[in-house]
Amino acid sequence: MRRFFLLSQGRAFSYAFSSFGLAATAFSAARDGFLSFLLSPPGLPVMGLGLVMLGLSVEETGTVRRIRLGAGMRVLAFALVLVALVWAIAIGALASELVVLGFMFFGAGVAGAAVGFVHDKGVVADVRYGQPIRLETISADFVSLRVRGRDVNVPTSILRGVGLARDLDGRGVFVLVRSRDDIAGGEELPWVATTREGETFILTEHEAGLDAEVLATRLTEAAAAAREGGYR
């Protein structure tokens, strides 16, 4: 269920229900057209939904800076919902005949939006937040990962090459290794290809907390250092 509220459909559901709930109790503030509606308690969640969708689009373009910017937009969107609630109460929403129905819908919506807010706030602090795979360190000995609660160390000596990658969720790096059999717990990594040169898994910017170009450079330098006997 939590995963649903982090998807664009779940976020849209949450903000729409928040708006509908406030419209049931404070719609009198929006009688003069669409602009008037947007600048009223039920309109603020609609504006928030626009920020959410823009934030998701910005995040998907990649780079750590844009990932944080996109998440920050979604944090601001949730703040608009809270402002809308305070505003609705201030103009008499609690005296509405539909107060119970309105706040039931609003409560359902804001609960889903709060799930997204907690996630987005974590991403602003650390883009690896909530990722099942997290890069911990890169050294001349190992690329240390945290994979679904387990420590997985990829020996740097088995790295054969890297390449920039892009998918629907953003950017990352293809990591070519000699064989997944050389990695304890490596079966849980996201393997995407097997060739005569070796096997390849992908590590995204969200998982690494680094821009793809920086990650690729650091992996290449670590592999070179492993071959030369020391990280430089």
Short mmCIF file of C-alpha atoms in Angstrom, two decimals, residues 61-210:
data_model
loop_
_atom_site.label_atom_id
_atom_site.label_comp_id
_atom_site.label_asym_id
_atom_site.label_seq_id
_atom_site.Cartn_x
_atom_site.Cartn_y
_atom_site.Cartn_z
CA THR A 61 15.76 13.93 -15.58
CA GLY A 62 18.58 12.81 -13.27
CA THR A 63 21.55 14.28 -11.36
CA VAL A 64 21.55 14.44 -7.57
CA ARG A 65 20.73 18.16 -7.60
CA ARG A 66 17.59 17.66 -9.70
CA ILE A 67 16.52 14.63 -7.67
CA ARG A 68 16.64 16.78 -4.52
CA LEU A 69 14.91 19.68 -6.30
CA GLY A 70 12.07 17.43 -7.45
CA ALA A 71 11.62 15.98 -3.96
CA GLY A 72 11.72 19.50 -2.49
CA MET A 73 8.86 20.55 -4.78
CA ARG A 74 6.78 17.67 -3.46
CA VAL A 75 7.55 18.63 0.14
CA LEU A 76 6.27 22.14 -0.66
CA ALA A 77 3.14 20.60 -2.20
CA PHE A 78 2.30 18.85 1.07
CA ALA A 79 2.79 22.13 2.93
CA LEU A 80 0.13 23.67 0.66
CA VAL A 81 -2.34 21.00 1.78
CA LEU A 82 -1.72 21.86 5.44
CA VAL A 83 -2.11 25.57 4.70
CA ALA A 84 -5.38 24.78 2.93
CA LEU A 85 -6.68 22.98 6.01
CA VAL A 86 -5.85 25.87 8.33
CA TRP A 87 -7.42 28.31 5.86
CA ALA A 88 -10.61 26.25 5.56
CA ILE A 89 -11.01 26.11 9.33
CA ALA A 90 -10.38 29.87 9.57
CA ILE A 91 -13.23 30.67 7.17
CA GLY A 92 -15.74 28.44 8.92
CA ALA A 93 -15.38 24.95 7.47
CA LEU A 94 -16.11 23.43 10.89
CA ALA A 95 -19.59 24.98 10.80
CA SER A 96 -20.47 23.44 7.43
CA GLU A 97 -23.30 20.91 7.24
CA LEU A 98 -20.92 18.63 5.33
CA VAL A 99 -18.06 18.90 7.81
CA VAL A 100 -18.02 15.19 8.68
CA LEU A 101 -18.14 14.02 5.06
CA GLY A 102 -15.64 16.66 3.98
CA PHE A 103 -13.10 15.84 6.63
CA MET A 104 -13.46 12.10 6.00
CA PHE A 105 -12.43 12.66 2.38
CA PHE A 106 -9.75 15.15 3.39
CA GLY A 107 -8.36 12.77 6.01
CA ALA A 108 -8.12 9.93 3.50
CA GLY A 109 -6.33 12.19 1.06
CA VAL A 110 -3.92 13.77 3.50
CA ALA A 111 -2.98 10.37 4.93
CA GLY A 112 -1.78 9.25 1.50
CA ALA A 113 -0.06 12.58 0.89
CA ALA A 114 1.73 12.24 4.23
CA VAL A 115 3.26 8.94 3.08
CA GLY A 116 4.72 10.76 0.10
CA PHE A 117 5.86 13.66 2.28
CA VAL A 118 7.87 11.41 4.62
CA HIS A 119 9.55 9.76 1.65
CA ASP A 120 10.26 13.05 -0.13
CA LYS A 121 11.71 14.67 2.99
CA GLY A 122 14.06 11.70 3.34
CA VAL A 123 15.14 12.02 -0.32
CA VAL A 124 15.95 15.71 0.16
CA ALA A 125 18.31 14.72 3.00
CA ASP A 126 19.76 11.65 1.22
CA VAL A 127 18.74 10.66 -2.30
CA ARG A 128 19.36 7.00 -1.38
CA TYR A 129 16.48 7.13 1.12
CA GLY A 130 14.05 4.24 0.71
CA GLN A 131 16.14 2.47 -1.94
CA PRO A 132 16.45 -1.32 -1.62
CA ILE A 133 20.05 -0.99 -2.85
CA ARG A 134 22.40 1.64 -1.42
CA LEU A 135 26.01 2.34 -2.26
CA GLU A 136 28.05 2.68 0.94
CA THR A 137 31.70 3.05 -0.12
CA ILE A 138 34.05 2.60 -3.07
CA SER A 139 37.63 1.54 -2.35
CA ALA A 140 40.46 -0.27 -4.09
CA ASP A 141 39.25 -3.48 -2.43
CA PHE A 142 35.46 -3.40 -2.62
CA VAL A 143 32.39 -1.60 -3.86
CA SER A 144 30.33 -1.91 -0.69
CA LEU A 145 26.55 -2.04 -1.08
CA ARG A 146 23.61 -2.47 1.26
CA VAL A 147 21.12 -4.71 -0.57
CA ARG A 148 17.73 -5.27 1.10
CA GLY A 149 19.28 -5.14 4.54
CA ARG A 150 22.35 -7.25 3.68
CA ASP A 151 25.94 -6.17 3.13
CA VAL A 152 27.15 -7.08 -0.36
CA ASN A 153 30.77 -6.39 -1.28
CA VAL A 154 31.75 -6.41 -4.95
CA PRO A 155 35.52 -7.04 -5.21
CA THR A 156 37.00 -4.15 -7.15
CA SER A 157 39.39 -6.56 -8.84
CA ILE A 158 36.54 -8.15 -10.83
CA LEU A 159 35.36 -4.87 -12.36
CA ARG A 160 35.73 -4.97 -16.14
CA GLY A 161 34.11 -1.71 -17.24
CA VAL A 162 31.35 0.84 -16.70
CA GLY A 163 28.93 2.72 -18.93
CA LEU A 164 26.28 5.38 -18.46
CA ALA A 165 22.69 4.10 -18.33
CA ARG A 166 19.22 5.61 -18.46
CA ASP A 167 15.80 4.11 -17.73
CA LEU A 168 12.30 5.36 -16.90
CA ASP A 169 13.33 6.23 -13.33
CA GLY A 170 16.39 8.30 -14.17
CA ARG A 171 20.09 7.76 -14.80
CA GLY A 172 22.68 5.30 -13.57
CA VAL A 173 25.74 3.24 -14.47
CA PHE A 174 26.09 -0.20 -16.01
CA VAL A 175 28.75 -2.12 -14.06
CA LEU A 176 30.44 -4.99 -15.90
CA VAL A 177 32.07 -7.63 -13.67
CA ARG A 178 33.86 -10.87 -14.41
CA SER A 179 31.11 -13.04 -12.89
CA ARG A 180 28.29 -12.69 -10.38
CA ASP A 181 29.60 -15.88 -8.77
CA ASP A 182 32.52 -13.85 -7.41
CA ILE A 183 30.10 -11.75 -5.30
CA ALA A 184 28.65 -13.16 -2.07
CA GLY A 185 24.94 -12.30 -2.13
CA GLY A 186 25.28 -10.97 -5.65
CA GLU A 187 22.17 -12.79 -6.88
CA GLU A 188 20.08 -9.96 -5.44
CA LEU A 189 21.72 -7.28 -7.57
CA PRO A 190 19.79 -6.02 -10.62
CA TRP A 191 21.55 -8.00 -13.35
CA VAL A 192 20.68 -6.85 -16.86
CA ALA A 193 23.04 -8.66 -19.26
CA THR A 194 25.42 -11.59 -19.67
CA THR A 195 28.10 -11.57 -22.36
CA ARG A 196 31.43 -13.24 -23.08
CA GLU A 197 33.13 -10.34 -21.29
CA GLY A 198 31.18 -10.92 -18.08
CA GLU A 199 27.93 -9.96 -16.41
CA THR A 200 26.39 -6.53 -15.95
CA PHE A 201 24.26 -4.97 -13.23
CA ILE A 202 22.93 -1.42 -12.98
CA LEU A 203 23.43 1.06 -10.14
CA THR A 204 21.25 4.19 -10.29
CA GLU A 205 21.93 7.71 -9.08
CA HIS A 206 19.25 7.23 -6.41
CA GLU A 207 21.05 4.14 -5.12
CA ALA A 208 24.53 5.64 -5.30
CA GLY A 209 23.81 9.18 -4.11
CA LEU A 210 26.14 10.37 -6.88
#
